[in-house]
Structure formats: C-alpha cells, structure tokens
Coordinates of C-alpha atoms and ligand atoms in Angstrom, one line a residue:
M696 CA -7.0 2.8 18.0
N697 CA -7.4 2.3 14.1
R698 CA -10.2 4.5 13.1
E699 CA -11.3 5.2 9.3
I700 CA -10.6 9.0 8.6
K701 CA -13.4 11.0 6.4
D702 CA -14.0 8.3 4.1
T703 CA -10.4 6.3 4.4
P704 CA -9.6 3.3 6.1
V705 CA -5.5 4.5 6.8
P706 CA -5.1 4.8 10.5
E707 CA -5.7 8.3 12.1
K708 CA -2.1 8.6 13.3
F709 CA -0.7 7.7 9.7
A710 CA -2.9 10.1 8.2
D711 CA -0.9 12.9 10.6
L712 CA 2.4 11.9 10.0
A713 CA 1.5 12.3 6.1
R714 CA 0.2 15.5 6.3
E715 CA 3.4 16.7 8.6
S716 CA 5.9 14.5 6.4
L717 CA 4.3 15.5 3.2
G718 CA 2.7 18.7 3.6
E719 CA -0.9 18.7 3.7
E720 CA -1.9 18.9 -0.1
N721 CA 0.3 15.7 -1.2
A722 CA -1.0 14.0 2.1
E723 CA -4.8 14.3 1.1
V724 CA -3.7 13.1 -2.5
L725 CA -1.4 9.9 -1.0
I726 CA -4.6 9.3 1.6
R727 CA -7.2 9.2 -1.1
T728 CA -5.0 7.0 -3.3
L729 CA -4.4 4.9 -0.6
S730 CA -7.8 4.1 0.1
E731 CA -9.4 4.2 -3.4
G732 CA -6.9 3.1 -5.8
I733 CA -5.9 0.2 -7.1
P734 CA -2.2 -0.8 -7.5
V735 CA -0.6 -0.7 -11.4
V736 CA 0.7 -3.4 -12.7
S737 CA 4.7 -2.2 -14.1
I738 CA 7.6 -5.0 -15.1
R739 CA 11.3 -4.1 -15.9
V740 CA 13.1 -5.8 -19.2
N741 CA 16.3 -7.8 -18.7
G742 CA 18.0 -5.9 -21.4
W743 CA 20.3 -8.0 -23.1
K744 CA 17.8 -11.0 -23.2
A745 CA 15.3 -8.5 -24.4
A746 CA 17.6 -7.7 -27.4
R747 CA 18.5 -11.6 -27.9
I748 CA 14.6 -12.7 -27.7
A749 CA 13.8 -9.4 -30.1
G750 CA 16.7 -9.9 -32.6
N751 CA 16.5 -6.6 -33.6
A752 CA 17.7 -4.4 -30.8
D753 CA 20.6 -3.5 -29.0
E754 CA 20.9 -3.7 -24.9
G755 CA 20.5 0.1 -24.8
D756 CA 18.4 0.5 -27.5
S757 CA 14.9 2.5 -26.4
S758 CA 12.6 1.7 -29.3
G759 CA 13.9 -2.2 -29.6
I760 CA 13.2 -2.5 -26.1
M761 CA 10.3 -0.9 -26.2
S762 CA 8.9 -3.7 -29.3
A763 CA 10.2 -6.5 -27.4
A764 CA 8.5 -5.6 -24.0
Q765 CA 5.7 -5.2 -26.5
S766 CA 6.0 -8.5 -27.9
F767 CA 6.4 -9.8 -24.4
F768 CA 3.0 -9.0 -23.9
P769 CA 0.7 -9.1 -27.6
D770 CA -2.4 -8.8 -25.1
R771 CA -1.6 -5.6 -23.4
A772 CA -1.4 -2.2 -23.8
L773 CA 2.3 -1.2 -22.7
R774 CA 3.2 2.3 -21.2
R775 CA 6.4 3.3 -20.6
V776 CA 8.0 4.3 -17.3
P777 CA 8.6 7.6 -17.3
W778 CA 12.0 7.5 -15.3
C779 CA 12.8 4.0 -16.5
G780 CA 13.7 3.3 -20.0
E781 CA 13.1 -0.6 -19.6
G782 CA 10.1 -0.3 -17.5
F783 CA 6.8 -0.5 -18.5
Y784 CA 3.4 -0.3 -16.8
L785 CA 0.7 -3.1 -18.5
S786 CA -2.9 -2.9 -18.7
G787 CA -3.9 -5.4 -16.2
R788 CA -2.2 -8.3 -14.2
P789 CA -1.0 -11.0 -16.6
V790 CA -0.9 -14.9 -14.9
F791 CA 3.4 -14.2 -14.8
T792 CA 3.8 -18.0 -13.6
L793 CA 2.6 -19.4 -16.9
D794 CA 4.7 -16.8 -18.7
P795 CA 8.1 -19.2 -19.9
L796 CA 9.5 -15.2 -20.5
F797 CA 8.7 -14.5 -16.8
H798 CA 11.1 -17.9 -15.8
A799 CA 13.3 -17.3 -18.3
G800 CA 14.8 -13.6 -16.7
A801 CA 13.2 -11.8 -19.8
Y802 CA 11.7 -9.5 -17.1
Y803 CA 10.9 -8.5 -13.6
V804 CA 7.8 -7.7 -12.3
Q805 CA 8.5 -4.4 -10.2
D806 CA 6.9 -1.4 -8.9
A807 CA 7.2 1.4 -10.6
S808 CA 8.8 3.8 -8.1
S809 CA 11.3 1.2 -7.4
M810 CA 12.6 1.9 -10.5
F811 CA 14.2 4.7 -9.0
L812 CA 17.8 3.6 -9.7
E813 CA 17.7 4.8 -13.0
L814 CA 17.7 8.6 -11.7
I815 CA 20.4 7.9 -9.3
R816 CA 22.5 5.8 -12.3
E817 CA 22.1 9.3 -14.2
A818 CA 22.8 11.0 -11.4
V819 CA 25.8 9.5 -10.5
E820 CA 27.0 9.6 -13.9
R821 CA 26.7 13.6 -14.0
Y822 CA 29.0 14.0 -10.6
E823 CA 31.7 11.7 -12.3
K824 CA 31.5 10.7 -15.9
S825 CA 32.3 7.4 -16.4
F826 CA 31.5 6.0 -13.2
W827 CA 29.5 3.4 -14.5
S828 CA 32.2 1.8 -16.9
R829 CA 34.6 1.5 -14.0
P830 CA 35.5 -2.3 -12.1
L831 CA 33.2 -1.0 -9.9
R832 CA 32.6 -2.7 -6.6
L833 CA 28.7 -2.4 -5.4
L834 CA 26.7 -3.5 -2.5
D835 CA 23.1 -4.1 -2.4
L836 CA 22.6 -4.6 1.5
C837 CA 18.8 -5.3 1.7
A838 CA 18.2 -7.7 -1.6
A839 CA 15.8 -9.9 -1.2
P840 CA 13.5 -10.3 -3.4
G841 CA 16.2 -8.6 -5.7
G842 CA 14.3 -6.2 -7.8
K843 CA 16.7 -3.5 -7.3
S844 CA 19.6 -6.1 -7.5
T845 CA 18.5 -7.0 -11.0
Q846 CA 18.7 -3.0 -12.3
L847 CA 21.7 -2.3 -10.6
A848 CA 23.2 -5.6 -12.1
G849 CA 22.2 -3.8 -15.5
F850 CA 24.4 -0.4 -14.5
M851 CA 28.1 -2.5 -14.5
G852 CA 30.2 -3.0 -16.9
P853 CA 31.9 -6.7 -17.6
E854 CA 34.6 -5.5 -14.7
G855 CA 32.2 -4.7 -12.2
I856 CA 31.4 -7.1 -9.1
L857 CA 27.6 -7.1 -7.5
V858 CA 27.3 -7.9 -4.0
C859 CA 23.9 -8.7 -3.4
N860 CA 22.9 -9.2 0.3
E861 CA 20.3 -10.4 2.3
V862 CA 20.4 -11.1 6.3
I863 CA 17.1 -13.3 6.2
R864 CA 18.1 -16.7 5.1
S865 CA 15.2 -18.0 3.7
R866 CA 15.2 -14.7 1.6
A867 CA 18.4 -15.2 0.5
G868 CA 17.9 -18.2 -1.1
I869 CA 14.7 -16.4 -3.1
L870 CA 17.4 -13.7 -4.1
A871 CA 20.2 -15.7 -5.1
E872 CA 17.3 -17.6 -8.0
N873 CA 16.7 -14.5 -9.0
M874 CA 19.8 -13.5 -9.6
A875 CA 20.5 -16.5 -11.6
R876 CA 17.4 -16.0 -13.6
W877 CA 19.1 -12.7 -14.3
G878 CA 22.1 -14.0 -15.9
N879 CA 25.2 -11.9 -14.8
P880 CA 28.1 -13.8 -13.8
N881 CA 30.0 -11.6 -11.8
V882 CA 27.2 -11.2 -8.7
L883 CA 27.4 -12.8 -5.8
V884 CA 24.8 -13.1 -3.1
T885 CA 25.3 -13.4 0.7
D886 CA 23.4 -13.7 3.8
N887 CA 25.7 -11.8 6.1
D888 CA 24.5 -9.6 8.8
P889 CA 24.9 -5.7 8.1
R890 CA 28.2 -5.5 10.5
D891 CA 30.0 -8.3 8.9
F892 CA 31.2 -6.1 5.8
S893 CA 33.4 -4.4 8.2
V894 CA 35.9 -7.2 7.3
L895 CA 35.8 -5.5 4.5
G896 CA 37.1 -2.0 5.2
E897 CA 36.0 0.9 3.0
Y898 CA 35.7 -1.2 0.1
F899 CA 32.7 -0.3 -1.9
D900 CA 32.2 2.2 -4.3
L901 CA 28.1 2.5 -4.2
I902 CA 25.7 1.2 -1.7
L903 CA 22.3 0.9 -1.6
A904 CA 20.4 0.1 1.3
D905 CA 16.7 -0.4 0.8
A906 CA 16.0 -0.5 4.5
P907 CA 13.6 -2.7 5.9
C908 CA 10.7 -0.1 6.8
S909 CA 7.2 0.1 8.2
G910 CA 6.4 -0.6 4.4
E911 CA 3.2 2.1 4.3
G912 CA 3.8 2.3 0.3
M913 CA 2.5 -1.5 0.6
F914 CA -0.7 -0.3 1.8
R915 CA -2.3 -0.7 -1.5
K916 CA -0.8 -3.9 -2.4
D917 CA -1.3 -5.7 1.3
S918 CA -4.2 -5.0 3.1
G919 CA -2.6 -6.1 6.3
A920 CA 0.3 -4.1 6.1
C921 CA -2.4 -1.3 7.0
G922 CA -4.0 -2.9 10.1
E923 CA -0.5 -3.4 11.2
W924 CA 0.4 0.2 10.8
S925 CA 1.5 1.3 14.8
L926 CA 3.5 4.8 15.2
E927 CA 5.3 2.2 17.7
N928 CA 6.6 0.3 14.9
V929 CA 7.8 3.0 12.9
K930 CA 9.7 4.3 15.7
L931 CA 11.0 1.2 16.1
C932 CA 12.1 0.9 12.2
A933 CA 13.6 4.4 12.7
G934 CA 16.1 2.9 15.5
R935 CA 16.8 0.0 13.4
Q936 CA 17.6 1.8 10.3
Q937 CA 20.0 3.8 11.8
R938 CA 21.7 0.6 13.7
I939 CA 22.1 -0.3 9.8
L940 CA 23.3 2.7 8.7
S941 CA 25.9 3.0 11.4
D942 CA 27.2 -0.7 11.0
I943 CA 27.8 -0.7 6.9
W944 CA 28.8 2.7 6.4
G945 CA 32.4 2.4 7.3
A946 CA 32.3 -0.4 4.6
L947 CA 31.8 2.4 1.7
K948 CA 34.9 4.2 0.3
P949 CA 35.7 7.6 0.8
G950 CA 34.2 9.3 -2.4
G951 CA 32.0 6.7 -2.4
Y952 CA 28.3 6.5 -3.1
F953 CA 25.1 6.2 -1.1
V954 CA 21.7 5.7 -1.9
Y955 CA 19.2 4.9 0.9
S956 CA 15.8 4.0 0.4
T957 CA 12.7 2.9 2.0
C958 CA 9.0 2.0 1.0
T959 CA 7.6 4.2 3.2
F960 CA 6.4 7.8 3.4
N961 CA 7.1 9.2 7.1
R962 CA 9.9 11.3 7.8
L963 CA 10.7 9.4 11.3
E964 CA 12.1 6.6 9.1
N965 CA 12.8 9.1 5.7
D966 CA 14.2 12.3 6.9
G967 CA 15.5 10.6 9.7
A968 CA 17.8 8.5 8.3
L969 CA 19.1 11.8 6.2
D970 CA 19.5 13.5 9.2
F971 CA 21.3 10.6 11.1
L972 CA 23.7 9.4 7.7
E973 CA 24.9 13.6 7.6
K974 CA 24.8 14.4 11.2
E975 CA 26.3 11.4 12.8
L976 CA 28.3 9.8 9.7
G977 CA 29.3 12.8 8.2
A978 CA 27.7 11.7 4.9
E979 CA 27.0 14.8 2.1
L980 CA 23.6 14.8 0.5
L981 CA 23.2 14.8 -3.2
E982 CA 21.1 16.7 -5.3
V983 CA 19.5 13.9 -8.1
F984 CA 17.7 15.7 -10.4
P985 CA 20.1 18.3 -12.7
S986 CA 17.5 21.2 -11.7
Q987 CA 17.0 21.6 -7.6
E988 CA 13.5 20.5 -8.6
P989 CA 12.2 16.8 -9.1
A990 CA 10.9 15.5 -12.1
Y991 CA 8.1 13.3 -12.7
G992 CA 5.8 14.7 -10.0
I993 CA 8.3 13.3 -7.2
V994 CA 7.7 14.8 -4.0
R995 CA 11.2 17.1 -2.1
T996 CA 11.3 15.9 1.7
E997 CA 11.6 18.7 4.1
R998 CA 15.3 17.3 4.5
G999 CA 16.3 16.7 0.6
G1000 CA 15.1 13.6 0.3
Y1001 CA 12.8 12.5 -2.9
Q1002 CA 9.4 10.9 -2.3
F1003 CA 7.1 8.8 -4.8
V1004 CA 3.6 9.7 -3.5
P1005 CA 0.7 7.3 -5.1
G1006 CA -1.5 9.3 -6.8
L1007 CA 0.8 12.2 -8.0
V1008 CA 3.1 9.4 -9.6
E1009 CA 2.2 6.1 -11.0
G1010 CA 3.6 4.0 -8.6
E1011 CA 3.3 2.7 -4.9
G1012 CA 5.0 4.8 -2.4
Q1013 CA 9.0 4.7 -2.3
F1014 CA 11.9 7.3 -0.6
F1015 CA 15.2 7.5 -1.9
A1016 CA 17.9 9.7 -1.4
L1017 CA 21.6 9.8 -2.6
L1018 CA 24.5 10.8 -1.0
R1019 CA 28.2 10.5 -0.9
K1020 CA 31.4 9.6 1.9
P1021 CA 33.5 12.8 1.8
S1022 CA 37.3 11.5 -0.1
E1023 CA 39.1 13.2 2.9
K1024 CA 40.5 9.6 4.9
G1025 CA 39.9 10.3 8.9
G1026 CA 41.0 6.9 9.5
R1027 CA 38.8 4.3 10.6
A1028 CA 37.1 4.3 14.3
D1029 CA 36.9 0.6 14.5
G1030 CA 40.8 -0.1 13.7
V1031 CA 39.8 -2.0 10.6
K1032 CA 42.8 -1.7 7.9
E1033 CA 41.8 -0.8 4.6
R1034 CA 43.2 -3.3 2.1
G1035 CA 45.1 -3.0 -1.1
P1036 CA 44.2 -2.3 -4.2
C1037 CA 41.4 -4.7 -6.2
G1038 CA 42.0 -7.2 -8.6
K1039 CA 46.1 -7.8 -7.5
R1040 CA 45.9 -11.1 -5.8
K1041 CA 47.4 -13.6 -7.5
N1042 CA 45.5 -16.2 -9.1
K1043 CA 45.7 -19.7 -7.2
Y1044 CA 42.8 -21.6 -7.6
A1045 CA 42.1 -25.1 -9.7
V1046 CA 40.9 -24.2 -13.4
A1047 CA 38.7 -27.0 -15.0
E1048 CA 38.0 -27.1 -18.8
C1049 CA 34.5 -27.6 -19.7
P1050 CA 33.1 -26.3 -23.4
Y1051 CA 30.0 -25.2 -21.6
V1052 CA 31.2 -21.9 -21.0
S1053 CA 31.7 -18.5 -23.5
P1054 CA 35.6 -17.5 -23.2
G1055 CA 36.5 -14.9 -20.8
Y1056 CA 35.3 -17.6 -17.9
M1057 CA 38.0 -18.9 -15.4
L1058 CA 35.9 -22.3 -14.1
V1059 CA 36.4 -23.8 -10.2
T1060 CA 35.7 -27.0 -8.9
A1061 CA 33.8 -27.0 -5.4
G1062 CA 33.5 -30.6 -4.5
D1063 CA 31.2 -31.8 -7.8
L1064 CA 30.0 -28.7 -8.4
L1065 CA 31.7 -26.4 -11.8
K1066 CA 32.0 -23.1 -11.7
A1067 CA 32.5 -20.2 -13.8
Y1068 CA 34.0 -16.6 -12.7
P1069 CA 34.9 -13.4 -15.0
S1070 CA 38.4 -14.5 -15.5
G1071 CA 39.1 -10.6 -14.7
Q1072 CA 37.2 -10.8 -11.3
A1073 CA 37.6 -14.3 -10.2
E1074 CA 39.9 -13.8 -7.6
E1075 CA 38.3 -10.7 -6.2
M1076 CA 34.9 -13.0 -6.3
K1077 CA 36.9 -15.8 -4.3
F1078 CA 38.2 -13.5 -1.8
L1079 CA 34.8 -12.1 -1.2
E1080 CA 33.7 -15.5 -0.7
S1081 CA 36.2 -16.2 2.3
R1082 CA 35.4 -13.0 4.1
L1083 CA 31.4 -12.8 3.6
N1084 CA 28.5 -16.2 4.0
C1085 CA 28.1 -16.5 0.7
I1086 CA 25.8 -18.6 -0.8
Y1087 CA 25.9 -18.4 -4.7
S1088 CA 28.8 -16.6 -6.8
G1089 CA 29.6 -16.4 -10.5
V1090 CA 28.0 -19.0 -12.6
A1091 CA 27.1 -22.5 -11.5
V1092 CA 27.7 -24.8 -14.3
A1093 CA 27.8 -28.1 -14.0
Q1094 CA 27.6 -31.0 -11.6
I1095 CA 30.7 -33.6 -12.0
K1096 CA 29.3 -37.2 -12.1
G1097 CA 32.4 -39.2 -13.0
K1098 CA 33.7 -37.9 -16.4
D1099 CA 30.3 -36.2 -17.1
Y1100 CA 29.4 -32.8 -16.8
V1101 CA 25.8 -32.6 -16.4
P1102 CA 24.7 -29.3 -17.1
H1103 CA 23.5 -27.2 -14.0
P1104 CA 20.1 -25.3 -14.5
D1105 CA 21.6 -21.9 -13.7
L1106 CA 23.7 -21.9 -16.7
A1107 CA 20.8 -22.0 -19.3
F1108 CA 19.7 -18.5 -17.9
S1109 CA 23.3 -17.1 -18.3
R1110 CA 25.7 -14.7 -20.0
A1111 CA 28.6 -17.1 -19.4
L1112 CA 26.6 -20.1 -21.8
R1113 CA 28.2 -21.1 -24.6
Q1114 CA 25.3 -22.2 -26.7
E1115 CA 27.1 -23.6 -29.4
A1116 CA 27.9 -26.5 -27.1
F1117 CA 24.6 -28.1 -27.0
F1118 CA 21.7 -28.9 -29.2
T1119 CA 18.9 -26.1 -28.9
V1120 CA 15.4 -26.8 -28.7
E1121 CA 13.1 -24.1 -29.6
V1122 CA 10.3 -24.9 -27.8
S1123 CA 6.6 -23.6 -28.0
R1124 CA 4.8 -21.9 -24.9
E1125 CA 2.8 -25.2 -24.1
D1126 CA 5.9 -27.0 -24.0
A1127 CA 7.5 -24.7 -21.9
L1128 CA 5.1 -24.9 -19.3
K1129 CA 5.5 -28.6 -19.4
F1130 CA 9.1 -28.7 -19.1
L1131 CA 8.9 -25.6 -16.4
S1132 CA 6.3 -28.1 -14.5
R1133 CA 8.9 -31.6 -14.9
E1134 CA 6.3 -33.3 -17.2
T1135 CA 8.5 -35.8 -19.4
L1136 CA 8.8 -34.7 -23.3
H1137 CA 9.5 -36.2 -26.3
F1138 CA 12.3 -34.7 -28.6
P1139 CA 12.8 -37.1 -31.8
E1140 CA 14.5 -34.6 -33.9
A1141 CA 17.4 -34.2 -31.1
P1142 CA 20.7 -36.2 -30.9
A1143 CA 21.1 -38.2 -27.9
G1144 CA 22.9 -36.3 -24.8
Y1145 CA 21.9 -32.7 -23.0
V1146 CA 19.6 -30.5 -24.8
L1147 CA 18.9 -27.2 -24.2
L1148 CA 15.6 -25.6 -24.3
A1149 CA 14.8 -22.5 -25.5
Y1150 CA 11.3 -20.5 -25.5
R1151 CA 11.7 -17.2 -28.2
G1152 CA 15.7 -17.5 -27.8
A1153 CA 15.5 -17.7 -24.0
G1154 CA 17.0 -21.0 -22.5
L1155 CA 14.8 -22.6 -20.0
G1156 CA 16.3 -25.2 -19.0
F1157 CA 17.9 -28.2 -19.9
V1158 CA 16.7 -32.4 -20.7
K1159 CA 18.8 -35.2 -21.1
N1160 CA 18.2 -37.0 -24.2
I1161 CA 17.7 -40.6 -23.9
G1162 CA 15.9 -41.4 -27.3
N1163 CA 12.2 -42.4 -27.2
R1164 CA 11.9 -39.8 -24.1
S1165 CA 14.2 -37.3 -22.2
N1166 CA 15.0 -36.6 -18.4
N1167 CA 13.3 -33.6 -17.6
L1168 CA 16.5 -31.0 -15.7
Y1169 CA 14.5 -28.4 -13.9
P1170 CA 14.9 -28.2 -10.6
A1171 CA 11.9 -29.6 -8.4
A1172 CA 12.3 -26.5 -6.6
R1173 CA 11.4 -24.5 -9.1
R1174 CA 8.9 -26.1 -10.9
I1175 CA 5.7 -24.4 -11.8
R1176 CA 2.8 -25.9 -9.5
M1177 CA -0.2 -24.5 -10.7
D1178 CA -2.3 -25.7 -13.4
I1179 CA -0.7 -25.0 -16.5
N1180 CA -3.7 -25.7 -18.8
R1181 CA -4.8 -22.2 -17.3
A1182 CA -2.5 -20.8 -19.8
Ligands
SAM1277 N1 15.5 -4.1 -2.0 C1 14.5 -5.5 -2.0 C2 14.1 -5.6 -3.2 O1 13.9 -4.4 -4.2 O2 13.7 -6.9 -4.0 C3 13.5 -5.0 -1.0 C4 13.9 -5.1 0.3 S1 13.0 -4.6 1.6 C5 12.7 -3.2 1.4 C6 14.5 -4.9 2.9 C7 15.0 -5.9 3.1 O3 15.6 -6.1 4.1 C8 14.3 -7.1 3.4 O4 14.6 -8.5 2.3 C9 14.5 -7.8 5.2 O5 14.7 -9.6 5.4 C10 15.6 -7.0 5.3 N2 15.9 -6.9 6.2 C11 15.3 -6.9 7.6 N3 15.8 -6.7 8.6 C12 17.3 -6.3 8.4 C13 18.7 -6.2 9.0 N4 18.1 -6.1 10.6 N5 19.7 -5.3 8.4 C14 19.6 -5.5 7.0 N6 18.7 -6.1 6.4 C15 17.3 -6.6 6.8

C-alpha cells in the first residue's frame, strides 16, 4: 500500500528502493525534491535554425546560440544547461503553443537531464576521433516524441542517416511531425518492433535505447505517475527492457556504441539492464567522463551507470550508460547475414525535377507525393524503407496535382528548402499565429501563386495567394486549437 513516509507522498517501497539504488544520502535528497520541488523548464535550441534566425551565429558558435536563445524569449531570464551547449533553463513556463518559433522547430522543450546525449557525443569522440563526421548509421529505438532524436540529428554530418523508431503507431506520428519541424533531411521514422531490425544484420554504428520504464523521473511532472508506482511494475519493466535489449543487440555493428537510458532511479531497471548487457550480451561498459568521477553532480551507480538525481542536478531523473559491442566478429547466432558495405547500391529510382529544392538532393515520386533525399544517402534510405515499416523519410516536397506542384507543409521547415524558389512574406507574430490557426490571411503585396510565410526568418508554411485573399495550406491536423488572443 502507498503511504506517506516522513512528510513525503512517495510510496514507501519506492523510497526503500531509491536508498538501495542511490545510497542513503542521495536518496534523501531525491525523496525531498520529488515531494517539494516544482520541475524546472528548459529548452534545447535547434542550432542551424537559431543561426539563421539570429543572423549572427554559426551553428556551433556558443555565444551566438546564447544570444539567439535569449532573443527567442525576451521576457525570460535564461541560464545555460551546464552539460549541453544548446540547452537553456527558462525562468517560468511560457505558453509555448503561442510562440510561432516553437511551431517552426527553432527549439524543443526538453527536460535538461534528457540532454545528456551531449555528454555521450563528447565521450564517443574521445574514444574514436572524428566519429561524428563519418557516414554514420544511427538508430534511436524508442524515439517518440523525439526529444533525443532531434538532438542526435544535430550530431550527424551530412552523410549520416538517423532512423527514429517508435513501436506505438500513434506516437510514431507525433515523432514524424517533430522530426519534420526539426528539418534534417537524412532522417527516417519507422514504426517497428525492436526484433524487426534483425533483417538489417549488424548495421548501426550507434544505437540509443531510451527504454520504456516505470517513469519515476516523471513524479514531479505527473502526480499520477507517483500514484501508479508499484514494485511489480518495476520488475515488469525490467523484464521488458531486457527483452528489448536482446532483440536489438544484433543490429549493432561490432565495435558500435550502445546508449542505454531510462527516466527512472531504481537499480532493478538501470543497473539490472547493464548487468544484462555485459553478462548476457557481452557489451563493454565505457566511461563517459574523462576523469572517472562524473561531473555536474551526476551520481555514479554501483554498476557504473550515470544517474541524474533531482535536487543534486537541475532537472528530472534520467539514467544513462555508454557501452560498446566488442569488435571481434563472433558470427550471428540467428543466422542473419551481414550486408555488404553501405552506399554501394545502384541508383534505380525515378528522378524528377522541381525548383523548390536546393542542389544536392535526389527527387523521387511516391504516388502523387514528390520527395527529396540527400543524393548521397538516397539509395541507402530507400533500402531502409524497403526493409522497415517506414512512415516518414527524407523530405516531403510537394503534392503533384497535374502539372502543379503544391508545396508540402514539411518543406517549409526543411534544410532542403530552396528559399529563392518562393516569394517570402515575413509575418508578424499576430499573423503567424493566425496562419498557424488556419485563418485566412490577405497578402496584397505578394504575387499570385505559392508564397512562403516566415517568422523571424524561420519557415512556417505556405499559402496560395489568389489576389484578394489566400488559401492557407497549413495542415488542419497541426493547427493551433487554443485561443490565440491570449498571446
Ligand atoms: N526517447 C524519447 C524522447 O526523448 O522523446 C522518449 C522515449 S520513452 C522514454 C520510451 C518509448 O518507448 C515510448 O515512446 C514507448 O512508446 C516506447 N515503447 C513502449 N514499449 C516498447 C517496446 N516494447 N519496445 C520498444 N519501445 C517501446
């Protein structure tokens, strides 16, 4: 039965397990913070869009990123998230739905602890210089709604491919929408069970498994999560995590990196999974910090994983660990053959032409949809589409209607957009919100035809200007439903 311990509302068995998992002192901080604290608000900026919006920053320029982020929230005090150059804490919670930059994918609202991937990026680069500039094949196995996928997408060079997978179909749709807003063209979204990836053989250079867990790190954000906690569920989650790990391990290349994470605090799910990875799957656990001690107040667990503990760090709970698959090839137990080297397939797809897309992309028709793939990755992305249950890939460019190419809403967000192809109207915040609510707008200064609307330089979508009014092409399913006059 759940009952209060001391003056805290957390379940007693949760508190006991926290003490076993984190040590007495850390657990007391956690329990106190979970019962008293209010979650902090943080965002992670989309580097390439911020650079464009601010007009004064390179993608990797940290002071430029800071001033861009500050310009997104002029009424808020911003502080850097210490472990992530693109992460910022905000003083208070804005109504994000009423910020056009949120809809444009200029930033992602994300718990600061979840931004730990930056630490992984640095660690992997220490193990293998120039790792991130290689033509990587990355998998985010449990990806919806897309917080970590958007961060991973920013790590890849232009020759990389990121597969963002989500087994629950309805959540995969949200994931696809978030990835479209983020704007990277070398991304696929799939809706597969982890075991389906065995068709690819040992394919990925890095796999992230942000596993479904008992969600103890959500206690402050969602009081229901606290009420639903039970030891039985923790054990159930631990068993499911181990099944997921066995199912996906074969898809990692020998020598490839594996990131395991959860948003929970207990050793059964966290250290238990590391134990399983090492003993059953032969994974090698790696250090994430250059000196063995973790930085930023992050706690090292007994088994060698890393734990964000609210109260010791500014953020919610998150556990993470970096592992590697041994390089020696042992041959696969399941008899799946490894494919030959990537990128050697012949270009056998129909190629179309369309001025809406920058050079360097291959255009392909899929029914009446015109899509673009980065030329160098097109064949590999089509191969992945053929093997997986892919619901999104590359960039949706246009709907083909006879001789007319109706620009697709996703194109407005994408790096692939050739902006000169469209007359662009820079809209006010008020008009941006009207557009995002699918209201009809009037642009007398714009020529007839398709017009791109931008807010502070970030693409929002298209209208078809027909003289005295325009047709709003923003998708009905994405429209803002709240009262925009609250803005
Ligand atoms: N990585 C996401 C992010 O940063 O936005 C959060 C992922 S959430 C912690 C875990 C995800 O795993 C959920 O989207 C859930 O639907 C998915 N999931 C649930 N059961 C699963 C299973 N058996 N195999 C793989 N994924 C599963």
